[in-house]
Every structure is written in structure tokens, then in C-alpha cells.
Amino acid sequence: MMTICRNCFIFFFDYFAAKKKRCTFVGRLMFASLISSMPMYICTFWCVLLLLDVAEKRQTAKKRLLAYMAAAALLYMGHCVYFNRLTGLLPVSDTVYVTMNLAVFPLYYIYLKELTEPEWNHRWQWLLLAPAVVVGLTVGLLYWLMSPAETTLFVDSYLYRDDSHALSGVGWWLATVHRGAKAVFALLVVFVLFMGFRKIRKYEQVLEQNYADTDDKRLPLVKVVLWLFVVTSFISFLANVLGRNSFADSPWLLLVPSTVFSVLQFLLGYAGYRQQFTVRDLLRELDITAPESDTVTESSSESQHTVLDELPRQIADVVSSDRLFLQPNLKITDVADLLHTNRTYVSRVLKEEMGTTFADFINRQRIEYACQLMEQQPQLPASEVARLSGFSSQSSFYRNYKHYMGHAPKDNLLAP
């Protein structure tokens, strides 16, 4: 009887232990699947929203962002196949992954160019995407040339263990192309980040030269995302150096890059979806169809220089005496029209003769007026001071006040 009870106990113990082990294994697989697919779901979500938005508004910049999000979704789909060990799909998914890995940064740079440049040579976009196309076709061709046994050896040895010693022939060449793709990826990251910040800065300089109120026209969220790109690019580069195999056996280790990439893609999609104002809207608002002529002909050079010499005084007079700076959403073309000249001359005089930009020139006078208001009527709330001083929003007033005065306006209002 004791023997029977002992055997029953051992049977049930082994049964429940095996069941618990199976549940743990299944739970681990489900957790790994969720973690690896999270960035893909987020990119797909923004693809759907952007597709609906593009169908309604047909904005070129949104189309470029949609292309980026679609490429990112395919990239993270390759991650899902790899980390869930769907080895039968790896020849196709790895080809897509390598291609999209080299395409996402150039596609985002193309989106930035659409936001910040009115006219640019679209042939450059094909040049930027050339490495992705060439490497992707090469990887796909090499997979096609390998036998099933060579493919299995490559997947097991290189993709999951980062060991190329057992490889030869086509498999060795495929591993070499993979390593080369990592180097190309690093170069693309550096190029896109460097040029991306330059594009944004140049765009903001154009805003400051033409608008007094720039807050609703800037690219603050895009700039934040680009800074996040710096962090995630480092993580991407590190992951490329370490190899995806480093994360393949540890869902908890995979959680770190997956969460970072998910947050980045969500913020990037949010920033792009919310961004409505682009350089094309700037040109349309200023009624610029072509660059204004800034050349001085020989016959009229003397009169032209006389006009330019007089412009600093005229600009200061018309803005101050007429209190033009109190007008919300003031544009440089408004001043140019009053002076019967063009915005190019006004902008050049402000920059070269007066050492300032249009936004700085106007907002400095607004803050001086705001200080007078707060001194004369200390009971006025900051929101009313902002409105009366010509600012389009209270946040714009706070930002400019702190920039010129060195502290927030409430410090001034609360001072004894």
C-alpha cells in the first residue's frame, strides 16, 4: 500500500511539475512574442492614422512620414520573426529586415526635407535609399543561391550564435554582407542626425526672419524626436554591434530595446501627426512664389543703396511709432508693405545693419511694452499682459519674457 501511494505521489508530482514547466515555457513564449512585436504594432497603428489623414488632406510631408512608418513596421516585423524563431520565414524576413534597417533613417531624413525645404532635388532620395536597395537585393540573391542545408547552417550559426567559422561559400559571403550593412547603418545614422539638425535650424532661422510669432510654426516635437533618435541610434548601433543573437534567448533583456524603440516610434508618430505647418505653408502665407530679386543693377545702384541706408530708421519708426509690434501674428511682409519695399531688403537690413532677426526685433519691443504695463498696472494677470503686448499666446509671452529678462514674469509681478 505504501508503495502504491508513493508511486501515485511521484506520478502526480511529475505530472504537475511537467505541466508547470510547459506553462512556464508557453508563458515565456507569449511574453517574448508580445515584447518583440510591440514596436511593430505601434508603427502599424500610426500607419493607419497617417493613411487616413493623407487620404483626407493629401499633405506631401505626411506621405513621407507614412513611408517611414511602413518601413519601420516591416523592420520590426523582421524582429518578430527572428525573436519568435520562425526559422522557415527567416530567409524572406531577414532580407526585408536588412533592407528596411538601411532605409528607415534616410526615409525620416526625406520627411524632414519635406518639412523644411520648399524645393529640393528628389533624385537625392533615391541616392539615399540606394544602399538599402543594393544590400537588400544582394542579401535576397545570396539566400536564393544557398541550398536548404546551407541556409539552416547560416541561420543557426550566424544569425542566432554570431559564429561564422563554420560557414563557407555563399554563407560566408552572406555573413560578410551582414557585417558591411552594420557599418553602412552607422554612417547613415551619423549623416541623418547631423543633417537633420541642420535642416531644422535653417528652417527656424527662416521663421525668425519672417514672423514675429513662431511658436505654432516651429518643429519642437520633431526636434525632441530627433534628440531621442540620438539615444536610440546609439542603442541601435550597439545592438547591431552586439548582434540580435545577444537578445534572442532573454526576453527580459529584449524588453529594454523594445520598450525604447516603442516609445520613440509612438512619439515620432505623434509629432508627425500633430505637425501641420511646413515650409510650404510658410511660402503660401507670405505669398512667395519665387525668390525676390536681391540684385542691384549698375544704373540704379546709388538709389538702391540710398533706400537700404534709410531702411533701418524707417523700420524702427514704423514699428515703434505705429506700435506695429502690438499686432498679433505680425509678418515681415506687413512691414515691407507699409514701407513700399520687399521683405528681402527688410530682412537683409535687420540682419546686416541692425544685427537682429525680425522675431527678435519685434518681441524685444513687446517685452519692453509688457514691462511698462506690469509697472503701471501691477494688478493685471500675466495672460492679459500677454494679450495687450501683442503675443499670440501666454506661453509665447512667458518664453520670450524669460529669454530677454532672465526670469519668469511671475517673479516680477510678485516682487515687492
CSV table of C-alpha atoms in Angstrom, one decimal, residues 63-407:
chain,number,residue,atom,x,y,z
A,63,LYS,CA,3.1,60.9,-47.2
A,64,ARG,CA,6.8,60.8,-46.5
A,65,LEU,CA,6.2,60.1,-42.8
A,66,LEU,CA,3.8,57.3,-43.8
A,67,ALA,CA,6.6,55.7,-45.9
A,68,TYR,CA,8.9,55.9,-42.9
A,69,MET,CA,6.3,54.2,-40.6
A,70,ALA,CA,5.6,51.5,-43.2
A,71,ALA,CA,9.3,50.7,-43.5
A,72,ALA,CA,9.7,50.7,-39.7
A,73,ALA,CA,6.7,48.3,-39.3
A,74,LEU,CA,8.4,45.9,-41.8
A,75,LEU,CA,11.6,46.3,-39.9
A,76,TYR,CA,10.0,45.3,-36.6
A,77,MET,CA,8.1,42.5,-38.3
A,78,GLY,CA,11.5,41.1,-39.1
A,79,HIS,CA,12.3,41.4,-35.4
A,80,CYS,CA,9.2,39.4,-34.6
A,81,VAL,CA,10.1,36.6,-37.0
A,82,TYR,CA,13.6,36.4,-35.6
A,83,PHE,CA,12.9,36.6,-31.9
A,84,ASN,CA,10.0,34.1,-32.2
A,85,ARG,CA,12.3,31.7,-34.0
A,86,LEU,CA,10.1,31.3,-37.1
A,87,THR,CA,13.1,29.9,-38.9
A,88,GLY,CA,11.2,28.9,-42.0
A,89,LEU,CA,10.4,32.6,-42.7
A,90,LEU,CA,13.9,33.9,-41.9
A,91,PRO,CA,15.3,34.0,-45.5
A,92,VAL,CA,12.5,36.4,-46.5
A,93,SER,CA,12.2,38.3,-43.3
A,94,ASP,CA,15.9,38.7,-42.9
A,95,THR,CA,16.1,40.2,-46.4
A,96,VAL,CA,13.3,42.6,-45.5
A,97,TYR,CA,14.9,43.4,-42.2
A,98,VAL,CA,18.3,44.3,-43.6
A,99,THR,CA,16.7,46.4,-46.4
A,100,MET,CA,14.4,48.3,-44.0
A,101,ASN,CA,17.2,48.8,-41.4
A,102,LEU,CA,19.1,50.8,-44.0
A,103,ALA,CA,16.0,52.6,-45.3
A,104,VAL,CA,14.3,54.0,-42.1
A,105,PHE,CA,16.9,56.7,-41.4
A,106,PRO,CA,17.0,58.0,-45.0
A,107,LEU,CA,13.2,57.9,-45.1
A,108,TYR,CA,13.0,60.0,-42.0
A,109,TYR,CA,15.5,62.5,-43.4
A,110,ILE,CA,13.4,62.7,-46.6
A,111,TYR,CA,10.4,63.6,-44.3
A,112,LEU,CA,12.5,66.3,-42.6
A,113,LYS,CA,13.4,67.8,-46.0
A,114,GLU,CA,9.7,67.9,-46.9
A,115,LEU,CA,9.0,69.8,-43.7
A,116,THR,CA,11.8,72.3,-44.0
A,117,GLU,CA,12.8,72.7,-47.7
A,118,PRO,CA,10.4,74.2,-50.3
A,119,GLU,CA,12.3,72.9,-53.3
A,120,TRP,CA,14.8,70.1,-53.4
A,121,ASN,CA,16.1,67.6,-55.9
A,122,HIS,CA,14.0,64.5,-55.4
A,123,ARG,CA,16.7,62.4,-57.1
A,124,TRP,CA,18.6,62.7,-53.8
A,125,GLN,CA,16.0,60.5,-52.1
A,126,TRP,CA,16.9,57.6,-54.5
A,127,LEU,CA,20.6,58.1,-53.8
A,128,LEU,CA,19.9,58.0,-50.0
A,129,LEU,CA,17.9,54.8,-50.5
A,130,ALA,CA,20.4,53.2,-52.8
A,131,PRO,CA,22.4,51.4,-50.0
A,132,ALA,CA,19.2,49.8,-48.7
A,133,VAL,CA,18.2,48.6,-52.2
A,134,VAL,CA,21.6,47.3,-53.2
A,135,VAL,CA,22.2,45.5,-49.9
A,136,GLY,CA,18.7,44.1,-49.8
A,137,LEU,CA,18.9,42.7,-53.3
A,138,THR,CA,22.3,41.2,-52.5
A,139,VAL,CA,21.1,39.5,-49.4
A,140,GLY,CA,18.0,38.2,-51.1
A,141,LEU,CA,20.1,36.8,-54.0
A,142,LEU,CA,22.5,35.1,-51.7
A,143,TYR,CA,19.7,33.4,-49.8
A,144,TRP,CA,18.3,32.2,-53.1
A,145,LEU,CA,21.6,30.8,-54.1
A,146,MET,CA,22.1,28.8,-50.9
A,147,SER,CA,20.9,25.3,-50.5
A,148,PRO,CA,18.4,24.4,-47.7
A,149,ALA,CA,21.3,22.9,-45.7
A,150,GLU,CA,23.4,26.0,-46.1
A,151,THR,CA,20.5,28.2,-45.1
A,152,THR,CA,19.9,26.2,-42.0
A,153,LEU,CA,23.6,26.3,-41.1
A,154,PHE,CA,23.7,30.1,-41.7
A,155,VAL,CA,20.6,30.7,-39.6
A,156,ASP,CA,21.8,28.6,-36.7
A,157,SER,CA,25.5,29.5,-36.8
A,158,TYR,CA,25.4,33.2,-37.7
A,159,LEU,CA,22.0,34.7,-37.1
A,160,TYR,CA,21.5,33.0,-33.7
A,161,ARG,CA,25.1,32.5,-32.5
A,162,ASP,CA,27.0,35.1,-34.4
A,163,ASP,CA,29.6,32.4,-35.4
A,164,SER,CA,30.8,32.5,-39.0
A,165,HIS,CA,33.7,30.0,-38.6
A,166,ALA,CA,31.6,27.1,-39.9
A,167,LEU,CA,30.4,29.0,-42.9
A,168,SER,CA,31.9,28.8,-46.4
A,169,GLY,CA,31.0,29.7,-49.9
A,170,VAL,CA,27.7,31.7,-50.2
A,171,GLY,CA,27.0,31.5,-46.5
A,172,TRP,CA,30.4,33.2,-45.8
A,173,TRP,CA,29.6,36.0,-48.3
A,174,LEU,CA,26.2,36.5,-46.8
A,175,ALA,CA,27.7,36.9,-43.3
A,176,THR,CA,30.2,39.5,-44.8
A,177,VAL,CA,27.3,41.5,-46.4
A,178,HIS,CA,25.5,41.5,-43.0
A,179,ARG,CA,28.6,42.9,-41.3
A,180,GLY,CA,29.0,45.5,-44.1
A,181,ALA,CA,25.4,46.5,-43.6
A,182,LYS,CA,26.1,47.3,-40.0
A,183,ALA,CA,28.9,49.7,-41.0
A,184,VAL,CA,26.6,51.4,-43.6
A,185,PHE,CA,23.9,51.7,-41.0
A,186,ALA,CA,26.3,53.6,-38.6
A,187,LEU,CA,27.3,56.0,-41.4
A,188,LEU,CA,23.6,56.7,-42.3
A,189,VAL,CA,22.8,57.4,-38.6
A,190,VAL,CA,25.6,60.0,-38.3
A,191,PHE,CA,24.6,61.6,-41.6
A,192,VAL,CA,20.9,61.8,-40.9
A,193,LEU,CA,21.3,63.2,-37.4
A,194,PHE,CA,23.9,65.8,-38.4
A,195,MET,CA,21.9,66.9,-41.5
A,196,GLY,CA,18.5,66.7,-39.7
A,197,PHE,CA,19.5,69.2,-37.0
A,198,ARG,CA,20.9,71.5,-39.7
A,199,LYS,CA,17.6,71.4,-41.6
A,200,ILE,CA,15.6,72.2,-38.5
A,201,ARG,CA,17.9,75.0,-37.5
A,202,LYS,CA,17.8,76.5,-41.0
A,203,TYR,CA,14.0,76.3,-41.1
A,204,GLU,CA,13.7,78.0,-37.7
A,205,GLN,CA,16.1,80.8,-38.9
A,206,VAL,CA,13.7,81.4,-41.9
A,207,LEU,CA,10.8,81.6,-39.4
A,208,GLU,CA,12.6,84.1,-37.2
A,209,GLN,CA,13.4,86.3,-40.3
A,210,ASN,CA,9.8,86.4,-41.4
A,211,TYR,CA,7.5,86.0,-38.4
A,212,ALA,CA,7.2,87.7,-35.0
A,213,ASP,CA,5.2,84.8,-33.6
A,214,THR,CA,7.0,81.5,-34.4
A,215,ASP,CA,5.8,79.1,-31.6
A,216,ASP,CA,3.0,77.5,-33.6
A,217,LYS,CA,5.2,77.2,-36.7
A,218,ARG,CA,8.3,75.6,-35.2
A,219,LEU,CA,9.1,71.9,-35.1
A,220,PRO,CA,9.5,71.4,-31.3
A,221,LEU,CA,8.2,67.9,-31.2
A,222,VAL,CA,10.2,66.9,-34.3
A,223,LYS,CA,13.3,68.3,-32.6
A,224,VAL,CA,12.6,66.3,-29.4
A,225,VAL,CA,12.2,63.2,-31.5
A,226,LEU,CA,15.5,63.9,-33.3
A,227,TRP,CA,17.2,64.1,-29.9
A,228,LEU,CA,15.5,60.8,-29.0
A,229,PHE,CA,16.9,59.5,-32.2
A,230,VAL,CA,20.4,60.2,-30.9
A,231,VAL,CA,19.7,58.0,-27.9
A,232,THR,CA,18.0,55.2,-29.8
A,233,SER,CA,20.6,55.4,-32.6
A,234,PHE,CA,23.3,54.6,-30.0
A,235,ILE,CA,21.2,51.7,-28.8
A,236,SER,CA,20.5,50.6,-32.4
A,237,PHE,CA,24.2,50.8,-33.2
A,238,LEU,CA,25.1,48.9,-30.0
A,239,ALA,CA,22.5,46.3,-30.8
A,240,ASN,CA,23.9,46.0,-34.4
A,241,VAL,CA,27.5,45.6,-33.0
A,242,LEU,CA,26.4,43.0,-30.4
A,243,GLY,CA,24.1,41.3,-32.8
A,244,ARG,CA,20.4,40.4,-32.4
A,245,ASN,CA,21.5,37.0,-31.1
A,246,SER,CA,22.5,38.7,-27.9
A,247,PHE,CA,18.8,39.3,-27.1
A,248,ALA,CA,17.4,36.2,-28.7
A,249,ASP,CA,17.5,34.0,-25.5
A,250,SER,CA,16.5,36.6,-23.0
A,251,PRO,CA,13.0,38.2,-23.2
A,252,TRP,CA,13.9,40.4,-20.2
A,253,LEU,CA,17.0,41.7,-22.0
A,254,LEU,CA,14.9,42.2,-25.1
A,255,LEU,CA,12.5,44.3,-23.1
A,256,VAL,CA,14.9,47.2,-22.9
A,257,PRO,CA,15.5,48.0,-26.6
A,258,SER,CA,11.9,47.0,-27.5
A,259,THR,CA,10.5,49.5,-25.0
A,260,VAL,CA,12.8,52.3,-26.1
A,261,PHE,CA,12.0,51.7,-29.7
A,262,SER,CA,8.3,51.6,-29.0
A,263,VAL,CA,8.4,54.9,-27.1
A,264,LEU,CA,10.4,56.5,-29.9
A,265,GLN,CA,8.1,55.3,-32.6
A,266,PHE,CA,5.0,56.4,-30.7
A,267,LEU,CA,6.4,59.9,-30.1
A,268,LEU,CA,7.6,60.2,-33.6
A,269,GLY,CA,4.2,59.2,-35.0
A,270,TYR,CA,2.5,61.6,-32.6
A,271,ALA,CA,4.9,64.5,-33.5
A,272,GLY,CA,4.4,63.9,-37.2
A,273,TYR,CA,0.6,63.5,-36.9
A,274,ARG,CA,0.3,66.8,-35.0
A,275,GLN,CA,2.7,68.8,-37.2
A,276,GLN,CA,0.6,70.7,-39.6
A,277,PHE,CA,2.7,73.7,-40.5
A,278,THR,CA,5.5,73.2,-43.1
A,279,VAL,CA,7.8,75.3,-45.2
A,280,ARG,CA,5.2,75.2,-48.0
A,281,ASP,CA,2.6,76.8,-45.7
A,282,LEU,CA,5.2,79.5,-44.9
A,283,LEU,CA,5.7,80.3,-48.5
A,284,ARG,CA,1.9,80.3,-49.1
A,285,GLU,CA,1.3,82.6,-46.1
A,286,LEU,CA,4.0,85.0,-47.2
A,287,ASP,CA,2.7,84.8,-50.8
A,288,ILE,CA,6.1,83.8,-52.1
A,289,THR,CA,6.0,82.1,-55.5
A,290,ALA,CA,9.7,82.8,-56.3
A,291,PRO,CA,12.7,84.3,-54.6
A,292,GLU,CA,12.6,88.1,-54.7
A,293,SER,CA,15.4,89.7,-56.6
A,294,ASP,CA,18.1,91.0,-54.4
A,295,THR,CA,20.4,92.2,-57.1
A,296,VAL,CA,21.4,95.8,-57.7
A,297,THR,CA,21.7,96.9,-61.3
A,298,GLU,CA,24.5,99.3,-62.2
A,299,SER,CA,22.2,102.1,-63.2
A,300,SER,CA,20.2,102.1,-60.0
A,301,SER,CA,22.9,101.1,-57.5
A,302,GLU,CA,23.1,104.5,-56.0
A,303,SER,CA,19.3,104.8,-55.4
A,304,GLN,CA,19.2,101.3,-54.2
A,305,HIS,CA,21.9,101.9,-51.6
A,306,THR,CA,20.1,105.1,-50.5
A,307,VAL,CA,17.0,103.1,-49.9
A,308,LEU,CA,19.0,100.5,-47.9
A,309,ASP,CA,20.7,103.2,-45.9
A,310,GLU,CA,17.3,104.7,-45.0
A,311,LEU,CA,15.6,101.4,-44.2
A,312,PRO,CA,16.9,100.9,-40.6
A,313,ARG,CA,15.4,104.2,-39.5
A,314,GLN,CA,12.2,103.7,-41.4
A,315,ILE,CA,11.7,100.2,-39.9
A,316,ALA,CA,12.3,101.4,-36.4
A,317,ASP,CA,9.9,104.3,-36.9
A,318,VAL,CA,7.1,102.4,-38.5
A,319,VAL,CA,7.2,99.6,-35.9
A,320,SER,CA,7.6,101.9,-32.8
A,321,SER,CA,5.5,105.0,-33.7
A,322,ASP,CA,2.6,103.0,-35.1
A,323,ARG,CA,3.1,100.4,-32.4
A,324,LEU,CA,3.0,97.7,-35.0
A,325,PHE,CA,4.6,95.3,-32.6
A,326,LEU,CA,1.3,95.0,-30.8
A,327,GLN,CA,-0.3,93.4,-33.8
A,328,PRO,CA,-0.6,89.6,-33.2
A,329,ASN,CA,0.8,87.3,-35.9
A,330,LEU,CA,2.8,90.1,-37.4
A,331,LYS,CA,4.8,89.1,-40.5
A,332,ILE,CA,7.8,90.8,-42.2
A,333,THR,CA,5.7,91.3,-45.3
A,334,ASP,CA,3.3,93.5,-43.3
A,335,VAL,CA,6.2,95.9,-42.5
A,336,ALA,CA,7.6,95.7,-46.0
A,337,ASP,CA,4.2,96.6,-47.5
A,338,LEU,CA,4.0,99.7,-45.2
A,339,LEU,CA,7.4,100.8,-46.3
A,340,HIS,CA,6.7,100.1,-50.0
A,341,THR,CA,9.6,97.7,-50.3
A,342,ASN,CA,10.1,94.0,-50.3
A,343,ARG,CA,10.8,91.5,-47.5
A,344,THR,CA,14.3,90.7,-48.8
A,345,TYR,CA,15.5,94.2,-48.2
A,346,VAL,CA,13.9,94.4,-44.8
A,347,SER,CA,15.3,91.0,-43.8
A,348,ARG,CA,18.8,92.0,-45.0
A,349,VAL,CA,18.8,95.3,-43.2
A,350,LEU,CA,17.6,93.7,-39.9
A,351,LYS,CA,20.3,91.1,-40.2
A,352,GLU,CA,23.3,93.0,-41.6
A,353,GLU,CA,22.7,96.6,-40.4
A,354,MET,CA,20.8,96.1,-37.1
A,355,GLY,CA,22.2,92.7,-36.1
A,356,THR,CA,18.9,91.0,-35.3
A,357,THR,CA,16.1,89.0,-36.8
A,358,PHE,CA,12.5,90.1,-37.4
A,359,ALA,CA,11.2,87.9,-34.5
A,360,ASP,CA,13.9,89.2,-32.1
A,361,PHE,CA,13.3,92.9,-33.1
A,362,ILE,CA,9.5,92.7,-32.6
A,363,ASN,CA,9.5,90.5,-29.5
A,364,ARG,CA,12.1,92.6,-27.7
A,365,GLN,CA,9.8,95.7,-28.1
A,366,ARG,CA,6.8,93.6,-27.0
A,367,ILE,CA,8.6,92.7,-23.8
A,368,GLU,CA,9.6,96.3,-23.1
A,369,TYR,CA,5.9,97.3,-23.5
A,370,ALA,CA,4.9,94.4,-21.2
A,371,CYS,CA,7.3,95.6,-18.5
A,372,GLN,CA,5.7,99.1,-18.7
A,373,LEU,CA,2.2,97.6,-18.4
A,374,MET,CA,3.2,95.5,-15.4
A,375,GLU,CA,4.8,98.5,-13.7
A,376,GLN,CA,1.8,100.8,-14.4
A,377,GLN,CA,-0.9,98.2,-13.8
A,378,PRO,CA,0.5,95.5,-11.4
A,379,GLN,CA,-2.9,94.1,-10.9
A,380,LEU,CA,-3.1,92.8,-14.5
A,381,PRO,CA,-2.7,89.0,-14.8
A,382,ALA,CA,0.0,87.7,-17.0
A,383,SER,CA,-2.5,86.4,-19.5
A,384,GLU,CA,-3.9,89.9,-20.0
A,385,VAL,CA,-0.4,91.4,-20.2
A,386,ALA,CA,0.5,88.9,-22.9
A,387,ARG,CA,-2.6,89.8,-24.9
A,388,LEU,CA,-2.1,93.5,-24.6
A,389,SER,CA,1.6,93.2,-25.6
A,390,GLY,CA,0.8,91.6,-28.9
A,391,PHE,CA,1.7,88.0,-28.1
A,392,SER,CA,-0.4,85.3,-29.7
A,393,SER,CA,-0.3,83.1,-26.6
A,394,GLN,CA,0.6,83.2,-22.9
A,395,SER,CA,3.2,80.5,-23.4
A,396,SER,CA,4.9,82.7,-26.1
A,397,PHE,CA,4.9,85.6,-23.7
A,398,TYR,CA,6.5,83.5,-20.9
A,399,ARG,CA,9.1,82.1,-23.2
A,400,ASN,CA,10.1,85.5,-24.6
A,401,TYR,CA,10.0,87.2,-21.2
A,402,LYS,CA,12.3,84.7,-19.7
A,403,HIS,CA,14.6,84.9,-22.7
A,404,TYR,CA,15.0,88.7,-22.5
A,405,MET,CA,14.6,89.3,-18.8
A,406,GLY,CA,16.3,86.2,-17.4
A,407,HIS,CA,13.3,85.1,-15.2
